[in-house]
PDB file of C-alpha atoms in Angstrom:
ATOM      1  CA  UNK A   8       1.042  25.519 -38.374  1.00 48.00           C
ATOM      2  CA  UNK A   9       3.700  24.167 -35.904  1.00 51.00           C
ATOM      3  CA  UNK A  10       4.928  26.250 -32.842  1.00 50.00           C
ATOM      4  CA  UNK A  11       8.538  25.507 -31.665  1.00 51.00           C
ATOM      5  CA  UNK A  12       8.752  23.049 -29.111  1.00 61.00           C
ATOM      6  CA  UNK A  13       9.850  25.674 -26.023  1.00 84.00           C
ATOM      7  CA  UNK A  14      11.912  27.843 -28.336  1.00 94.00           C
ATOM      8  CA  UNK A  15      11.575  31.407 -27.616  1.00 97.00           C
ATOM      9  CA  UNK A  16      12.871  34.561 -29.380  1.00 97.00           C
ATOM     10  CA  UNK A  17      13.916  37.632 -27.981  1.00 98.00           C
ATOM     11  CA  UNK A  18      13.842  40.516 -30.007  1.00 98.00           C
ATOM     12  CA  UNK A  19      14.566  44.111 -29.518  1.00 98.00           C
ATOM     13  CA  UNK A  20      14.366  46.807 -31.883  1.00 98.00           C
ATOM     14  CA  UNK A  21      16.343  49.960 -30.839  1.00 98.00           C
ATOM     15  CA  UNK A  22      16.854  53.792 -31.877  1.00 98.00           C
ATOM     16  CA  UNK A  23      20.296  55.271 -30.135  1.00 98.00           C
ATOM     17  CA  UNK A  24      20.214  58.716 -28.976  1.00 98.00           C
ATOM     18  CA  UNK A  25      21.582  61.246 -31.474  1.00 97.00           C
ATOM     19  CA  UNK A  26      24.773  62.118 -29.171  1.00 98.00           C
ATOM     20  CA  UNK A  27      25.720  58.453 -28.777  1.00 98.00           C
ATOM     21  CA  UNK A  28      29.018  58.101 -31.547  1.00 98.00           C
ATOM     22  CA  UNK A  29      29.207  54.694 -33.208  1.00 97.00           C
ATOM     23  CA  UNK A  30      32.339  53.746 -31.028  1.00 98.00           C
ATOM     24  CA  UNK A  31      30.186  53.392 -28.207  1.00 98.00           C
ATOM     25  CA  UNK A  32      27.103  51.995 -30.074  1.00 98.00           C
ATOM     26  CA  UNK A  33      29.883  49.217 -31.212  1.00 98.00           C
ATOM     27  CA  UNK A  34      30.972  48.798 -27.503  1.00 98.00           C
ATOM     28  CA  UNK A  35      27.523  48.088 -26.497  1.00 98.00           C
ATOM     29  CA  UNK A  36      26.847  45.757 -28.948  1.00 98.00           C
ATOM     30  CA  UNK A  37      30.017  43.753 -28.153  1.00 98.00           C
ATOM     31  CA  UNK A  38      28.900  43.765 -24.145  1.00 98.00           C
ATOM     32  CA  UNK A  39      25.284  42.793 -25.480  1.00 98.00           C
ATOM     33  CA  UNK A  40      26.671  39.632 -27.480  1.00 98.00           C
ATOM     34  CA  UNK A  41      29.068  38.734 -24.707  1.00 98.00           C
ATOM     35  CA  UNK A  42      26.168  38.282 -22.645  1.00 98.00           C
ATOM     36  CA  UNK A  43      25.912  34.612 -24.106  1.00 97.00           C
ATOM     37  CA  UNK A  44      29.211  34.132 -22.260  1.00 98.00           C
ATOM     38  CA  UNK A  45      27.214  34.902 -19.168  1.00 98.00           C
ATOM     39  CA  UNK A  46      23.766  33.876 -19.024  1.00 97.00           C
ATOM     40  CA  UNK A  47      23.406  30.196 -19.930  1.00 96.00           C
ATOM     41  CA  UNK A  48      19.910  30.162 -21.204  1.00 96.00           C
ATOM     42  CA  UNK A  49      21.246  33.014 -24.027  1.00 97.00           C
ATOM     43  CA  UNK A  50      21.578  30.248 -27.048  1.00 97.00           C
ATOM     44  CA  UNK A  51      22.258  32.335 -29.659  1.00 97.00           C
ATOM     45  CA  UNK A  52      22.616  36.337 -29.818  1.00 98.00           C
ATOM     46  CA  UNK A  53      22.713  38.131 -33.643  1.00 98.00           C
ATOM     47  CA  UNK A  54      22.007  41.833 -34.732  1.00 98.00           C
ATOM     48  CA  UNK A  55      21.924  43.832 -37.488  1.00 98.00           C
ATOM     49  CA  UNK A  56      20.970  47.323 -38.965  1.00 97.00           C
ATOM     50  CA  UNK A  57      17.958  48.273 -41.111  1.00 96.00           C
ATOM     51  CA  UNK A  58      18.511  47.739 -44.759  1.00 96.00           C
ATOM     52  CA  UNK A  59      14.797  47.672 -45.799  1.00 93.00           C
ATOM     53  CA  UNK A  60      13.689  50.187 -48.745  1.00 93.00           C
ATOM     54  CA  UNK A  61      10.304  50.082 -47.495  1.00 94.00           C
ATOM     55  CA  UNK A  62      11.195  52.843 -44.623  1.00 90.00           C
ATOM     56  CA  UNK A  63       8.582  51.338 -42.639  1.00 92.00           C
ATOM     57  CA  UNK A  64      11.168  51.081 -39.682  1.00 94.00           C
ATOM     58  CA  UNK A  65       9.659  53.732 -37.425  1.00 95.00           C
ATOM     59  CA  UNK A  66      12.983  55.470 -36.746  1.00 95.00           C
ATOM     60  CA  UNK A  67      14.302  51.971 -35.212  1.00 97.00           C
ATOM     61  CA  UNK A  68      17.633  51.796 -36.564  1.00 97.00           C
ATOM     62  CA  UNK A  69      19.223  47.897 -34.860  1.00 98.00           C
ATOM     63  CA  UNK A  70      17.692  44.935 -34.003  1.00 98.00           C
ATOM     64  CA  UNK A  71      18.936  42.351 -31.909  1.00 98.00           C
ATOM     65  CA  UNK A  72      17.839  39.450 -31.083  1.00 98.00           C
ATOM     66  CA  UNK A  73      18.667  36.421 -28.699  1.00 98.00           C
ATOM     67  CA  UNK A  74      17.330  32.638 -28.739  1.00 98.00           C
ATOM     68  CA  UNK A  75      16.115  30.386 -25.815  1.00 97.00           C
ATOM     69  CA  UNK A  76      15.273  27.166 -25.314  1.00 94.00           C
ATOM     70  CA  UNK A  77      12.319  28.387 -23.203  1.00 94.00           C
ATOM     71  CA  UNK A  78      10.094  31.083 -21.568  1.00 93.00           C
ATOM     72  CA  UNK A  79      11.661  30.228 -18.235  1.00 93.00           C
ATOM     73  CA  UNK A  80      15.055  30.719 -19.815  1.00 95.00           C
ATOM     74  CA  UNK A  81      13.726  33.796 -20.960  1.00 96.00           C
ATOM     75  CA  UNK A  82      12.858  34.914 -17.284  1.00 95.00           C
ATOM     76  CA  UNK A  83      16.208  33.644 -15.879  1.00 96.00           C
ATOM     77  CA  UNK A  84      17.512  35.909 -18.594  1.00 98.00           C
ATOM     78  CA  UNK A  85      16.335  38.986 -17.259  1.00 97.00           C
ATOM     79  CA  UNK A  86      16.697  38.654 -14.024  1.00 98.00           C
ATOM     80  CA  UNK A  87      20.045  37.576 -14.170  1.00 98.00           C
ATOM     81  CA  UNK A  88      22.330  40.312 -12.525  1.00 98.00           C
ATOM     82  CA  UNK A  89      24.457  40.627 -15.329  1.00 98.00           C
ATOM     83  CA  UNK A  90      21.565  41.215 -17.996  1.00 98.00           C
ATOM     84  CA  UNK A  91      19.888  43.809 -14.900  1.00 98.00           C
ATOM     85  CA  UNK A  92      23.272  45.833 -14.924  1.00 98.00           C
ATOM     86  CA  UNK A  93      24.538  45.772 -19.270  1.00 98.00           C
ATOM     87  CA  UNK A  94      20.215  46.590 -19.682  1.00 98.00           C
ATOM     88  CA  UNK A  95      20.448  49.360 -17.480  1.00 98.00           C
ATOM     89  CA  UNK A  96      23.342  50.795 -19.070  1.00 98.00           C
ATOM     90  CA  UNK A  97      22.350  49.918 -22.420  1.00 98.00           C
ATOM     91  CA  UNK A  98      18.311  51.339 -22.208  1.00 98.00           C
ATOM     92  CA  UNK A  99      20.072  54.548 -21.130  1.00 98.00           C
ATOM     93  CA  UNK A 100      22.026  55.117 -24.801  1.00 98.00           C
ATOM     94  CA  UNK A 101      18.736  54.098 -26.562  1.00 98.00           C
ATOM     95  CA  UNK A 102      15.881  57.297 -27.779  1.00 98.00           C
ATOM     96  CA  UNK A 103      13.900  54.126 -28.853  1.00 97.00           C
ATOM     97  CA  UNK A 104      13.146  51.083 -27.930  1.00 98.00           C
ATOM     98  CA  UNK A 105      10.696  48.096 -28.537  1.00 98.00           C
ATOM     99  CA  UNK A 106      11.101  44.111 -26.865  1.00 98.00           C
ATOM    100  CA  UNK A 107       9.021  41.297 -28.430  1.00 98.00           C
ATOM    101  CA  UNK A 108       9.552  37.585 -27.279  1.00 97.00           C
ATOM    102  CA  UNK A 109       7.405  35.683 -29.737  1.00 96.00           C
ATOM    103  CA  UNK A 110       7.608  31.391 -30.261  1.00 94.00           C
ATOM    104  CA  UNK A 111       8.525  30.223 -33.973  1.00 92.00           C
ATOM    105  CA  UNK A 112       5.881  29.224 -35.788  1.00 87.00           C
ATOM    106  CA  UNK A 113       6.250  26.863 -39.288  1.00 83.00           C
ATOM    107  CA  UNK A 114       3.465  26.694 -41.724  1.00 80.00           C
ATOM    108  CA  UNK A 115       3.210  23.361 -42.830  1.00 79.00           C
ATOM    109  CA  UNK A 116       1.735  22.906 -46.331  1.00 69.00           C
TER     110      UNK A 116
END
């Protein structure tokens, strides 16, 4: 097996509250990608829905999830001011919510 070289995923899995309509769900999610505009360790930003037919999803309905070149990038990330205010308005739509950052790991055969 082969860890990334510094790489570092974010990933957050999130439930919205029932009252939040998908206009504002698509609102945050278009604040949440701009954030790559922002933060300069943010290299990449992508999110999706739940599609799996194994309903193993825990009542987590999006996932997002952000790449950095590091675990320090990950910090200056989060404490950035813009990340502090968009999380603090975004954590308060969500009934749900779950935040892994995890290093890729290939298996080499």
């Amino acid at each position: 097996m082969e860890e990334a070289k510094g790489v570092v995923k974010h990933v957050l899995l999130a439930r919205f509250k029932d009252e939040v309509k998908s206009d504002q769900i698509d609102q945050l999610i278009k604040g949440y990608a701009n954030l790559i505009n922002l933060i300069e360790p943010m290299k990449s930003f992508q999110w999706g829905t739940d599609v799996s037919i194994e309903n193993l999803h825990q009542g987590f309905t999006h996932i997002f999830e952000s790449t950095f070149e590091s675990t320090e990038g990950v910090a200056e990330y989060v404490a950035h001011p813009a990340h502090v205010e968009f999380a603090n308005l975004f954590l308060s739509h969500l009934d749900k919510v779950l935040v892994i950052d995890y290093k890729p790991t290939t298996l080499r055969s």
